mmCIF file of C-alpha atoms and ligand atoms in Angstrom:
data_model
loop_
_atom_site.group_PDB
_atom_site.id
_atom_site.type_symbol
_atom_site.label_atom_id
_atom_site.label_comp_id
_atom_site.label_asym_id
_atom_site.label_seq_id
_atom_site.Cartn_x
_atom_site.Cartn_y
_atom_site.Cartn_z
ATOM 1 C CA MET W 1 0.000 0.000 0.000
ATOM 2 C CA ASN W 2 1.469 3.286 -1.109
ATOM 3 C CA PHE W 3 0.583 6.062 1.275
ATOM 4 C CA SER W 4 2.042 9.530 1.687
ATOM 5 C CA ILE W 5 1.130 12.532 3.793
ATOM 6 C CA ASP W 6 -0.843 13.720 0.751
ATOM 7 C CA SER W 7 -2.943 10.536 0.594
ATOM 8 C CA THR W 8 -6.643 11.244 0.416
ATOM 9 C CA VAL W 9 -9.909 9.362 0.577
ATOM 10 C CA THR W 10 -12.740 10.273 -1.770
ATOM 11 C CA LEU W 11 -15.877 11.201 0.149
ATOM 12 C CA ASN W 12 -19.308 10.154 -1.096
ATOM 13 C CA ASN W 13 -19.878 13.506 -2.823
ATOM 14 C CA GLY W 14 -16.630 13.123 -4.808
ATOM 15 C CA ILE W 15 -14.397 15.503 -2.869
ATOM 16 C CA LYS W 16 -11.022 14.380 -1.606
ATOM 17 C CA MET W 17 -10.070 14.516 2.086
ATOM 18 C CA PRO W 18 -6.548 13.949 3.454
ATOM 19 C CA GLN W 19 -6.437 10.758 5.494
ATOM 20 C CA LEU W 20 -4.169 12.291 8.156
ATOM 21 C CA GLY W 21 -4.922 15.574 9.867
ATOM 22 C CA LEU W 22 -4.151 17.474 13.053
ATOM 23 C CA GLY W 23 -6.741 17.419 15.839
ATOM 24 C CA VAL W 24 -6.808 20.338 18.304
ATOM 25 C CA TRP W 25 -9.188 19.300 21.091
ATOM 26 C CA GLN W 26 -8.080 20.563 24.521
ATOM 27 C CA ILE W 27 -5.712 23.199 23.163
ATOM 28 C CA ASN W 28 -6.243 26.907 23.863
ATOM 29 C CA ASN W 29 -6.241 29.553 21.135
ATOM 30 C CA ALA W 30 -2.529 30.344 21.297
ATOM 31 C CA GLY W 31 -1.569 26.687 21.442
ATOM 32 C CA ALA W 32 -3.882 25.809 18.575
ATOM 33 C CA ALA W 33 -2.377 28.548 16.398
ATOM 34 C CA GLN W 34 1.098 27.200 17.132
ATOM 35 C CA SER W 35 0.185 23.545 16.521
ATOM 36 C CA VAL W 36 -1.548 24.403 13.248
ATOM 37 C CA GLU W 37 1.528 26.339 12.098
ATOM 38 C CA TRP W 38 3.835 23.435 12.931
ATOM 39 C CA ALA W 39 1.553 20.871 11.323
ATOM 40 C CA ILE W 40 1.256 22.749 8.038
ATOM 41 C CA LYS W 41 4.993 23.480 8.004
ATOM 42 C CA HIS W 42 5.616 19.736 8.330
ATOM 43 C CA GLY W 43 3.262 18.754 5.537
ATOM 44 C CA TYR W 44 -0.133 18.205 7.182
ATOM 45 C CA ARG W 45 -2.927 19.353 4.895
ATOM 46 C CA ALA W 46 -5.947 18.812 7.162
ATOM 47 C CA ILE W 47 -6.979 20.453 10.434
ATOM 48 C CA ASP W 48 -9.924 19.452 12.623
ATOM 49 C CA THR W 49 -11.455 21.835 15.170
ATOM 50 C CA ALA W 50 -14.876 22.604 16.712
ATOM 51 C CA LYS W 51 -16.634 25.571 18.272
ATOM 52 C CA GLN W 52 -16.884 23.458 21.443
ATOM 53 C CA TYR W 53 -13.077 23.434 21.684
ATOM 54 C CA GLY W 54 -13.062 27.208 22.092
ATOM 55 C CA ASN W 55 -10.115 27.584 19.707
ATOM 56 C CA GLU W 56 -11.553 28.330 16.264
ATOM 57 C CA ALA W 57 -10.021 31.810 16.437
ATOM 58 C CA GLY W 58 -6.609 30.316 17.206
ATOM 59 C CA VAL W 59 -6.955 27.857 14.365
ATOM 60 C CA GLY W 60 -7.946 30.697 12.027
ATOM 61 C CA ALA W 61 -4.927 32.751 13.055
ATOM 62 C CA GLY W 62 -2.556 29.790 12.727
ATOM 63 C CA LEU W 63 -3.979 28.843 9.372
ATOM 64 C CA THR W 64 -3.705 32.346 7.949
ATOM 65 C CA LYS W 65 -0.092 32.625 9.099
ATOM 66 C CA ALA W 66 0.855 29.138 7.910
ATOM 67 C CA LEU W 67 -0.607 29.750 4.450
ATOM 68 C CA ALA W 68 1.456 32.919 4.095
ATOM 69 C CA ASP W 69 4.637 31.385 5.541
ATOM 70 C CA ASN W 70 4.487 28.308 3.325
ATOM 71 C CA GLY W 71 3.257 29.883 0.101
ATOM 72 C CA LEU W 72 0.016 27.917 0.236
ATOM 73 C CA LYS W 73 -3.527 28.816 -0.737
ATOM 74 C CA ARG W 74 -6.653 28.244 1.344
ATOM 75 C CA GLU W 75 -7.722 25.460 -1.024
ATOM 76 C CA ASP W 76 -4.519 23.550 -0.225
ATOM 77 C CA ILE W 77 -5.843 22.880 3.295
ATOM 78 C CA PHE W 78 -8.817 20.742 4.297
ATOM 79 C CA LEU W 79 -10.518 22.429 7.253
ATOM 80 C CA THR W 80 -13.146 20.741 9.436
ATOM 81 C CA THR W 81 -15.255 22.297 12.155
ATOM 82 C CA LYS W 82 -18.391 21.279 14.025
ATOM 83 C CA ILE W 83 -21.694 22.703 15.213
ATOM 84 C CA PHE W 84 -21.765 23.432 18.955
ATOM 85 C CA ASN W 85 -24.434 21.558 20.932
ATOM 86 C CA GLY W 86 -25.924 24.788 22.279
ATOM 87 C CA ASP W 87 -26.352 26.135 18.728
ATOM 88 C CA GLN W 88 -28.326 23.164 17.425
ATOM 89 C CA GLY W 89 -31.648 23.702 15.647
ATOM 90 C CA TYR W 90 -32.245 25.095 12.147
ATOM 91 C CA GLU W 91 -32.214 28.878 12.653
ATOM 92 C CA SER W 92 -29.573 29.007 15.373
ATOM 93 C CA THR W 93 -27.169 26.793 13.415
ATOM 94 C CA LEU W 94 -27.475 29.093 10.412
ATOM 95 C CA GLU W 95 -27.105 32.205 12.572
ATOM 96 C CA GLN W 96 -24.075 30.948 14.488
ATOM 97 C CA PHE W 97 -22.170 29.355 11.624
ATOM 98 C CA ASP W 98 -21.194 32.667 10.032
ATOM 99 C CA GLY W 99 -19.444 33.588 13.299
ATOM 100 C CA GLN W 100 -17.495 30.354 13.118
ATOM 101 C CA LEU W 101 -16.317 31.207 9.606
ATOM 102 C CA LYS W 102 -15.286 34.650 10.799
ATOM 103 C CA ASN W 103 -13.205 33.187 13.640
ATOM 104 C CA LEU W 104 -11.634 30.712 11.249
ATOM 105 C CA GLN W 105 -10.778 33.605 8.873
ATOM 106 C CA THR W 106 -12.303 31.829 5.896
ATOM 107 C CA ASP W 107 -15.495 31.953 3.850
ATOM 108 C CA TYR W 108 -16.003 28.184 3.714
ATOM 109 C CA VAL W 109 -15.024 24.988 5.494
ATOM 110 C CA ASP W 110 -14.216 21.736 3.743
ATOM 111 C CA LEU W 111 -16.195 19.599 6.172
ATOM 112 C CA LEU W 112 -18.871 20.647 8.655
ATOM 113 C CA LEU W 113 -20.068 18.131 11.250
ATOM 114 C CA ILE W 114 -22.848 17.967 13.820
ATOM 115 C CA HIS W 115 -20.620 17.563 16.863
ATOM 116 C CA TRP W 116 -22.981 15.468 19.010
ATOM 117 C CA PRO W 117 -26.445 14.060 18.405
ATOM 118 C CA VAL W 118 -28.664 16.386 20.428
ATOM 119 C CA ASP W 119 -31.860 14.347 20.376
ATOM 120 C CA GLY W 120 -34.920 16.268 19.247
ATOM 121 C CA LYS W 121 -32.725 18.759 17.410
ATOM 122 C CA TYR W 122 -30.239 16.988 15.199
ATOM 123 C CA LEU W 123 -32.625 16.550 12.230
ATOM 124 C CA ASP W 124 -33.286 20.305 12.150
ATOM 125 C CA THR W 125 -29.562 20.914 12.531
ATOM 126 C CA TRP W 126 -28.961 18.572 9.593
ATOM 127 C CA LYS W 127 -31.379 20.617 7.444
ATOM 128 C CA ALA W 128 -29.307 23.695 8.258
ATOM 129 C CA LEU W 129 -26.123 21.845 7.264
ATOM 130 C CA GLU W 130 -27.756 20.892 3.961
ATOM 131 C CA LYS W 131 -28.496 24.576 3.323
ATOM 132 C CA ILE W 132 -24.925 25.579 4.224
ATOM 133 C CA TYR W 133 -23.699 22.843 1.864
ATOM 134 C CA GLN W 134 -25.981 23.985 -0.963
ATOM 135 C CA GLU W 135 -24.756 27.554 -0.485
ATOM 136 C CA GLY W 136 -21.168 26.356 -0.883
ATOM 137 C CA LYS W 137 -20.053 27.355 2.617
ATOM 138 C CA ALA W 138 -19.176 23.712 3.371
ATOM 139 C CA ARG W 139 -17.771 21.418 0.684
ATOM 140 C CA ALA W 140 -19.022 18.346 2.563
ATOM 141 C CA ILE W 141 -21.228 17.724 5.608
ATOM 142 C CA GLY W 142 -21.300 14.931 8.127
ATOM 143 C CA VAL W 143 -21.840 13.949 11.733
ATOM 144 C CA SER W 144 -19.860 13.009 14.816
ATOM 145 C CA ASN W 145 -20.694 10.607 17.643
ATOM 146 C CA PHE W 146 -23.753 9.279 15.781
ATOM 147 C CA ASN W 147 -24.652 5.641 16.382
ATOM 148 C CA VAL W 148 -26.313 3.425 13.764
ATOM 149 C CA THR W 149 -29.858 4.333 14.859
ATOM 150 C CA ARG W 150 -29.193 8.020 14.494
ATOM 151 C CA LEU W 151 -27.300 7.586 11.237
ATOM 152 C CA LYS W 152 -30.323 5.737 9.858
ATOM 153 C CA ASP W 153 -32.528 8.610 11.018
ATOM 154 C CA ILE W 154 -30.408 11.080 9.033
ATOM 155 C CA LEU W 155 -30.385 8.816 5.972
ATOM 156 C CA LYS W 156 -34.168 8.461 6.121
ATOM 157 C CA ASN W 157 -35.025 12.105 6.738
ATOM 158 C CA GLY W 158 -32.230 14.052 5.090
ATOM 159 C CA SER W 159 -31.667 14.788 1.431
ATOM 160 C CA VAL W 160 -27.857 14.775 1.613
ATOM 161 C CA LYS W 161 -26.036 11.691 2.885
ATOM 162 C CA PRO W 162 -23.441 12.366 5.612
ATOM 163 C CA ALA W 163 -19.945 12.098 4.137
ATOM 164 C CA VAL W 164 -18.291 11.235 7.459
ATOM 165 C CA ASP W 165 -19.079 9.945 10.953
ATOM 166 C CA GLN W 166 -16.316 11.039 13.319
ATOM 167 C CA MET W 167 -16.174 8.655 16.284
ATOM 168 C CA GLU W 168 -13.846 7.857 19.138
ATOM 169 C CA PHE W 169 -11.760 5.088 17.573
ATOM 170 C CA ASN W 170 -8.536 3.416 18.686
ATOM 171 C CA PRO W 171 -7.313 -0.170 19.179
ATOM 172 C CA LEU W 172 -9.324 -0.506 22.415
ATOM 173 C CA CYS W 173 -12.437 1.147 20.958
ATOM 174 C CA GLN W 174 -13.176 -0.071 17.439
ATOM 175 C CA GLU W 175 -16.844 0.794 16.966
ATOM 176 C CA GLY W 176 -17.693 -2.482 15.195
ATOM 177 C CA ASP W 177 -21.356 -1.833 14.332
ATOM 178 C CA ILE W 178 -20.793 1.773 13.356
ATOM 179 C CA LYS W 179 -17.708 0.914 11.291
ATOM 180 C CA ASN W 180 -19.625 -1.786 9.390
ATOM 181 C CA PHE W 181 -22.653 0.421 8.835
ATOM 182 C CA CYS W 182 -20.455 3.243 7.537
ATOM 183 C CA GLN W 183 -18.660 0.895 5.145
ATOM 184 C CA GLU W 184 -21.941 -0.493 3.805
ATOM 185 C CA ASN W 185 -23.338 2.999 3.278
ATOM 186 C CA ASN W 186 -20.292 4.747 1.814
ATOM 187 C CA ILE W 187 -19.823 6.974 4.841
ATOM 188 C CA HIS W 188 -16.197 7.470 5.895
ATOM 189 C CA LEU W 189 -15.289 6.701 9.489
ATOM 190 C CA GLU W 190 -12.995 9.304 11.026
ATOM 191 C CA ALA W 191 -11.158 8.572 14.274
ATOM 192 C CA TRP W 192 -11.149 11.191 17.022
ATOM 193 C CA SER W 193 -8.615 10.572 19.799
ATOM 194 C CA PRO W 194 -6.928 7.882 17.687
ATOM 195 C CA LEU W 195 -4.287 7.498 20.413
ATOM 196 C CA GLY W 196 -6.985 7.123 23.074
ATOM 197 C CA GLY W 197 -6.005 10.562 24.354
ATOM 198 C CA GLY W 198 -2.559 9.075 25.000
ATOM 199 C CA THR W 199 -3.808 6.218 27.192
ATOM 200 C CA VAL W 200 -3.353 3.489 24.575
ATOM 201 C CA LEU W 201 0.327 4.359 24.120
ATOM 202 C CA ASN W 202 1.343 2.300 27.156
ATOM 203 C CA ASP W 203 -0.222 -0.940 25.924
ATOM 204 C CA GLU W 204 2.469 -3.625 26.198
ATOM 205 C CA ARG W 205 1.179 -5.569 23.199
ATOM 206 C CA LEU W 206 1.373 -2.491 21.010
ATOM 207 C CA LYS W 207 4.853 -1.735 22.358
ATOM 208 C CA LYS W 208 6.003 -5.150 21.192
ATOM 209 C CA ILE W 209 4.661 -4.562 17.695
ATOM 210 C CA ALA W 210 6.216 -1.084 17.683
ATOM 211 C CA ASP W 211 9.636 -2.499 18.598
ATOM 212 C CA LYS W 212 9.403 -4.970 15.747
ATOM 213 C CA TYR W 213 8.927 -2.155 13.201
ATOM 214 C CA HIS W 214 11.330 0.250 15.003
ATOM 215 C CA LYS W 215 8.475 2.698 15.324
ATOM 216 C CA SER W 216 6.594 4.300 18.244
ATOM 217 C CA VAL W 217 3.220 2.997 19.424
ATOM 218 C CA ALA W 218 1.615 6.215 18.144
ATOM 219 C CA GLN W 219 3.046 5.550 14.684
ATOM 220 C CA ILE W 220 1.811 1.943 14.714
ATOM 221 C CA ILE W 221 -1.723 3.037 15.616
ATOM 222 C CA LEU W 222 -1.847 5.783 12.992
ATOM 223 C CA ARG W 223 -0.488 3.481 10.293
ATOM 224 C CA TRP W 224 -3.091 0.896 11.344
ATOM 225 C CA ASP W 225 -5.773 3.558 10.773
ATOM 226 C CA LEU W 226 -4.433 4.357 7.311
ATOM 227 C CA GLN W 227 -4.313 0.726 6.218
ATOM 228 C CA GLN W 228 -7.976 0.309 7.179
ATOM 229 C CA GLY W 229 -9.078 3.371 5.211
ATOM 230 C CA ILE W 230 -9.881 5.329 8.364
ATOM 231 C CA ILE W 231 -9.350 9.091 8.506
ATOM 232 C CA THR W 232 -7.260 9.950 11.562
ATOM 233 C CA ILE W 233 -6.552 13.206 13.398
ATOM 234 C CA PRO W 234 -4.012 12.841 16.240
ATOM 235 C CA LYS W 235 -3.596 15.836 18.532
ATOM 236 C CA SER W 236 -0.319 17.164 19.882
ATOM 237 C CA VAL W 237 1.038 20.451 21.166
ATOM 238 C CA HIS W 238 4.645 19.289 20.653
ATOM 239 C CA GLU W 239 6.376 19.908 17.357
ATOM 240 C CA GLU W 240 8.426 16.701 17.526
ATOM 241 C CA ARG W 241 5.309 14.612 18.109
ATOM 242 C CA ILE W 242 3.460 16.359 15.284
ATOM 243 C CA VAL W 243 6.403 15.379 13.062
ATOM 244 C CA GLN W 244 6.541 11.851 14.488
ATOM 245 C CA ASN W 245 2.817 11.278 13.933
ATOM 246 C CA ALA W 246 3.256 12.045 10.234
ATOM 247 C CA ASN W 247 6.328 9.843 9.906
ATOM 248 C CA ILE W 248 4.295 6.746 9.108
ATOM 249 C CA TYR W 249 4.914 6.322 5.404
ATOM 250 C CA ASP W 250 8.175 4.342 5.398
ATOM 251 C CA PHE W 251 6.803 1.044 6.682
ATOM 252 C CA GLU W 252 3.796 -1.208 6.254
ATOM 253 C CA LEU W 253 2.027 -3.320 8.874
ATOM 254 C CA SER W 254 1.570 -6.930 7.841
ATOM 255 C CA ASP W 255 -2.000 -8.210 7.488
ATOM 256 C CA ASP W 256 -1.332 -10.375 10.541
ATOM 257 C CA ASP W 257 -0.414 -7.365 12.643
ATOM 258 C CA VAL W 258 -3.398 -5.351 11.371
ATOM 259 C CA ASN W 259 -5.632 -8.240 12.430
ATOM 260 C CA GLU W 260 -3.756 -8.763 15.696
ATOM 261 C CA ILE W 261 -4.543 -5.158 16.701
ATOM 262 C CA LYS W 262 -8.166 -5.615 15.611
ATOM 263 C CA GLY W 263 -8.281 -8.292 18.321
ATOM 264 C CA TYR W 264 -7.530 -5.727 21.061
ATOM 265 C CA ASP W 265 -10.990 -4.161 20.936
ATOM 266 C CA GLU W 266 -12.562 -3.707 24.390
ATOM 267 C CA GLU W 267 -15.345 -1.361 23.226
ATOM 268 C CA LYS W 268 -13.813 1.058 25.712
ATOM 269 C CA ARG W 269 -14.737 4.714 25.303
ATOM 270 C CA SER W 270 -12.271 6.829 27.259
ATOM 271 C CA LEU W 271 -14.371 9.980 27.210
ATOM 272 C CA TRP W 272 -16.975 8.570 29.538
ATOM 273 C CA TYR W 273 -14.455 6.748 31.686
ATOM 274 C CA GLY W 274 -12.802 10.080 32.354
ATOM 275 C CA GLY W 275 -16.132 11.565 33.444
ATOM 276 C CA PHE W 276 -15.770 14.400 30.943
ATOM 277 C CA LYS W 277 -18.692 16.830 31.122
ATOM 278 C CA TRP W 278 -19.815 18.090 27.734
ATOM 279 C CA HIS W 279 -22.078 20.675 29.349
ATOM 280 C CA GLY W 280 -18.894 22.581 30.117
ATOM 281 C CA ASN W 281 -18.799 25.471 27.704
ATOM 282 C CA PRO W 282 -15.434 26.974 26.826
ATOM 283 C CA THR W 283 -16.903 29.356 24.259
ATOM 284 C CA GLY W 284 -18.871 31.513 26.667
ATOM 285 C CA ALA W 285 -21.988 31.151 24.465
ATOM 286 C CA SER W 286 -25.132 30.032 26.223
ATOM 287 C CA ASP W 287 -25.621 26.298 26.259
ATOM 288 C CA ALA W 288 -29.352 26.073 25.718
ATOM 289 C CA VAL W 289 -29.413 22.315 25.633
ATOM 290 C CA GLN W 290 -29.387 21.033 29.179
ATOM 291 C CA ASP W 291 -30.980 17.694 28.602
ATOM 292 C CA TRP W 292 -29.185 16.282 25.618
ATOM 293 C CA ASP W 293 -27.861 12.804 25.866
ATOM 294 C CA ASP W 294 -24.504 12.919 27.624
ATOM 295 C CA SER W 295 -24.455 9.368 28.909
ATOM 296 C CA THR W 296 -23.020 6.162 27.578
ATOM 297 C CA GLU W 297 -26.361 5.848 25.782
ATOM 298 C CA TYR W 298 -25.128 8.023 22.957
ATOM 299 C CA ALA W 299 -23.633 5.286 20.878
ATOM 300 C CA LYS W 300 -25.735 2.282 21.820
HETATM 301 P P1 A2P J 1 0.689 16.309 23.705
HETATM 302 O O1 A2P J 1 -0.382 17.177 23.071
HETATM 303 O O2 A2P J 1 1.194 16.854 24.990
HETATM 304 O O3 A2P J 1 1.783 15.948 22.729
HETATM 305 P P2 A2P J 1 -5.419 11.764 20.851
HETATM 306 O O4 A2P J 1 -5.053 12.323 19.535
HETATM 307 O O5 A2P J 1 -5.755 10.328 20.848
HETATM 308 O O6 A2P J 1 -6.466 12.586 21.568
HETATM 309 O O7 A2P J 1 -4.110 11.789 21.766
HETATM 310 C C1 A2P J 1 -3.552 12.984 22.119
HETATM 311 C C2 A2P J 1 -2.694 12.779 23.357
HETATM 312 O O8 A2P J 1 -1.571 11.978 23.044
HETATM 313 C C3 A2P J 1 -2.202 14.055 23.877
HETATM 314 O O9 A2P J 1 -2.122 13.933 25.285
HETATM 315 C C4 A2P J 1 -0.812 14.189 23.264
HETATM 316 O O10 A2P J 1 0.019 14.922 24.125
HETATM 317 C C5 A2P J 1 -0.378 12.752 23.178
HETATM 318 N N1 A2P J 1 0.454 12.448 21.998
HETATM 319 C C6 A2P J 1 0.220 12.791 20.722
HETATM 320 N N2 A2P J 1 1.148 12.291 19.899
HETATM 321 C C7 A2P J 1 2.010 11.595 20.681
HETATM 322 C C8 A2P J 1 3.190 10.837 20.431
HETATM 323 N N3 A2P J 1 3.652 10.710 19.209
HETATM 324 N N4 A2P J 1 3.798 10.274 21.493
HETATM 325 C C9 A2P J 1 3.330 10.400 22.744
HETATM 326 N N5 A2P J 1 2.223 11.100 23.044
HETATM 327 C C10 A2P J 1 1.557 11.698 22.032
#
């Protein structure tokens, strides 16, 4: 398999998306600007943020600087952002999205996702995403953290098929049902926290495989994503790790090792284990949705 940092997958509306990108969850504005600059300098061509992260302005600043510094154009970069839970609903999504573009210093995003399935609202939110898509302000639209039931709901009620479902995905959390459903329906699975937020890096079995290839565990996991056709967006605030995470094109995992790692699945979602509260609102905007599903129910 011939991969490079420029390798793309073709989404179901025909547009190409880089398979490796930088994720910026849990980075502040200044840190996000710096990480984006490093990533683009070192060849990354995709960046993934969200209003919920509170760093769209930092990403916008970093992107603008990196384009200038590296002689790149906006269309050279694939930019993803997501709709904030508190903004969900048809009118409020449309109203708030223009502010997101302003913070990102761009007039379009490449991929716009519904960040979480706010029950009772996500179908209206999807209609707003379809309008944004038709207006050309998003080149593709998709969802995040949607289980099979909710994906089916979108497929039944929407007029545009989601291009992507971005899920927590790593060797201990392999989203079997969702992965299969996405494959059958030509929806690309994208891995958030592909390194399990760092927790999977200490797995002794993965360390053994890493030693065999003279690579780090992070590199093994990211290469494993690539070889399965999964889009992956590791986060780091360290330049050397950003470089390391993109240094995955000079080796190939054997089929046996790909399958070996597939056997490590524990259906373990770290987000909920860590007790992370998604009602927390780093943006300062009002979070109107107090009763959306923030339990382990979300992906059943
Ligand atoms: P840091 O940002 O301090 O480099 P995920 O993408 O799964 O959410 O994982 C991100 C976590 O893993 C962060 O804590 C990040 O720390 C850490 N991390 C990212 N890349 C590497 C790497 N190559 N080696 C070790 N830790 C890494």
